[in-house]
């Protein structure tokens, strides 16, 4: 899977699972894309050095929480999360 992604020359690869069932973090560990980010599927840091950023709203994460995340936080201007 990582070779196929790399062959497509993707600039950004989004992971929608994080540490949930069926995740493919082992693929992201091979760094098949230039930038790799997490979004929505897991409301917490991956703790993985191969994930560059986490897209969240200010309900899931606040700027003050950034030191607790291994990823760079990209915060949306309005809430989008629902539980």
mmCIF file of N, CA and C in Angstrom, residues 15-20 38-47 54-57 59-62 65 68-69 71 73 80-83:
data_model
loop_
_atom_site.group_PDB
_atom_site.id
_atom_site.type_symbol
_atom_site.label_atom_id
_atom_site.label_comp_id
_atom_site.label_asym_id
_atom_site.label_seq_id
_atom_site.Cartn_x
_atom_site.Cartn_y
_atom_site.Cartn_z
ATOM 1 N N UNK A 15 -5.032 10.335 7.386
ATOM 2 C CA UNK A 15 -5.457 9.126 8.088
ATOM 3 C C UNK A 15 -6.730 9.471 8.846
ATOM 4 N N UNK A 16 -7.762 8.671 8.680
ATOM 5 C CA UNK A 16 -9.052 8.951 9.322
ATOM 6 C C UNK A 16 -9.337 8.030 10.496
ATOM 7 N N UNK A 17 -8.400 7.172 10.865
ATOM 8 C CA UNK A 17 -8.634 6.207 11.933
ATOM 9 C C UNK A 17 -7.841 6.465 13.198
ATOM 10 N N UNK A 18 -6.589 6.885 13.084
ATOM 11 C CA UNK A 18 -5.754 7.003 14.272
ATOM 12 C C UNK A 18 -5.612 5.648 14.947
ATOM 13 N N UNK A 19 -5.698 5.621 16.262
ATOM 14 C CA UNK A 19 -5.555 4.368 17.021
ATOM 15 C C UNK A 19 -6.919 3.696 17.215
ATOM 16 N N UNK A 20 -7.603 3.401 16.126
ATOM 17 C CA UNK A 20 -8.872 2.695 16.197
ATOM 18 C C UNK A 20 -8.758 1.407 15.379
ATOM 19 N N UNK A 38 -3.689 13.576 10.552
ATOM 20 C CA UNK A 38 -4.843 12.888 11.135
ATOM 21 C C UNK A 38 -6.046 13.803 11.095
ATOM 22 N N UNK A 39 -7.216 13.189 10.944
ATOM 23 C CA UNK A 39 -8.452 13.956 10.931
ATOM 24 C C UNK A 39 -9.605 13.099 11.411
ATOM 25 N N UNK A 40 -10.292 13.551 12.407
ATOM 26 C CA UNK A 40 -11.621 13.117 12.812
ATOM 27 C C UNK A 40 -11.795 11.725 13.415
ATOM 28 N N UNK A 41 -11.184 10.692 12.907
ATOM 29 C CA UNK A 41 -11.471 9.342 13.377
ATOM 30 C C UNK A 41 -11.045 9.058 14.802
ATOM 31 N N UNK A 42 -10.046 9.750 15.274
ATOM 32 C CA UNK A 42 -9.519 9.529 16.616
ATOM 33 C C UNK A 42 -9.229 10.894 17.216
ATOM 34 N N UNK A 43 -9.894 11.231 18.294
ATOM 35 C CA UNK A 43 -9.789 12.581 18.875
ATOM 36 C C UNK A 43 -8.639 12.664 19.871
ATOM 37 N N UNK A 44 -7.447 12.387 19.400
ATOM 38 C CA UNK A 44 -6.270 12.481 20.249
ATOM 39 C C UNK A 44 -5.013 12.331 19.435
ATOM 40 N N UNK A 45 -3.901 12.665 20.037
ATOM 41 C CA UNK A 45 -2.615 12.577 19.369
ATOM 42 C C UNK A 45 -2.262 11.118 19.065
ATOM 43 N N UNK A 46 -1.599 10.915 17.958
ATOM 44 C CA UNK A 46 -1.124 9.571 17.629
ATOM 45 C C UNK A 46 0.138 9.235 18.424
ATOM 46 N N UNK A 47 0.884 10.256 18.805
ATOM 47 C CA UNK A 47 2.163 10.032 19.459
ATOM 48 C C UNK A 47 3.227 9.543 18.489
ATOM 49 N N UNK A 54 -2.409 17.441 12.899
ATOM 50 C CA UNK A 54 -3.734 16.966 13.305
ATOM 51 C C UNK A 54 -4.720 18.092 13.052
ATOM 52 N N UNK A 55 -5.737 17.836 12.250
ATOM 53 C CA UNK A 55 -6.774 18.819 11.950
ATOM 54 C C UNK A 55 -7.902 18.654 12.952
ATOM 55 N N UNK A 56 -8.195 19.708 13.706
ATOM 56 C CA UNK A 56 -9.193 19.619 14.775
ATOM 57 C C UNK A 56 -9.905 20.950 14.936
ATOM 58 N N UNK A 57 -10.955 20.923 15.720
ATOM 59 C CA UNK A 57 -11.599 22.168 16.118
ATOM 60 C C UNK A 57 -11.210 22.467 17.560
ATOM 61 N N UNK A 59 -12.919 22.339 20.154
ATOM 62 C CA UNK A 59 -13.556 21.470 21.139
ATOM 63 C C UNK A 59 -12.644 20.280 21.419
ATOM 64 N N UNK A 60 -12.074 19.723 20.373
ATOM 65 C CA UNK A 60 -11.169 18.583 20.499
ATOM 66 C C UNK A 60 -9.812 19.030 21.042
ATOM 67 N N UNK A 61 -9.328 20.166 20.568
ATOM 68 C CA UNK A 61 -8.005 20.658 20.980
ATOM 69 C C UNK A 61 -8.018 22.185 20.998
ATOM 70 N N UNK A 62 -7.258 22.740 21.905
ATOM 71 C CA UNK A 62 -7.107 24.194 21.975
ATOM 72 C C UNK A 62 -5.633 24.529 21.762
ATOM 73 N N UNK A 65 -3.297 23.388 24.397
ATOM 74 C CA UNK A 65 -3.049 21.948 24.511
ATOM 75 C C UNK A 65 -1.957 21.458 23.563
ATOM 76 N N UNK A 68 0.793 18.902 24.348
ATOM 77 C CA UNK A 68 0.425 17.515 24.632
ATOM 78 C C UNK A 68 0.280 16.669 23.371
ATOM 79 N N UNK A 69 0.460 17.264 22.214
ATOM 80 C CA UNK A 69 0.296 16.582 20.934
ATOM 81 C C UNK A 69 1.653 16.424 20.271
ATOM 82 N N UNK A 71 1.828 15.941 17.069
ATOM 83 C CA UNK A 71 1.590 16.548 15.760
ATOM 84 C C UNK A 71 1.414 18.063 15.917
ATOM 85 N N UNK A 73 -0.848 21.116 15.525
ATOM 86 C CA UNK A 73 -2.299 21.287 15.474
ATOM 87 C C UNK A 73 -2.682 22.292 14.393
ATOM 88 N N UNK A 80 -16.686 21.370 14.442
ATOM 89 C CA UNK A 80 -17.221 20.386 13.511
ATOM 90 C C UNK A 80 -17.459 19.048 14.167
ATOM 91 N N UNK A 81 -16.908 18.835 15.348
ATOM 92 C CA UNK A 81 -16.992 17.532 16.005
ATOM 93 C C UNK A 81 -18.357 17.259 16.587
ATOM 94 N N UNK A 82 -18.725 15.999 16.591
ATOM 95 C CA UNK A 82 -19.957 15.553 17.221
ATOM 96 C C UNK A 82 -19.705 14.183 17.810
ATOM 97 N N UNK A 83 -20.306 13.915 18.943
ATOM 98 C CA UNK A 83 -20.115 12.616 19.602
ATOM 99 C C UNK A 83 -21.440 12.078 20.075
#
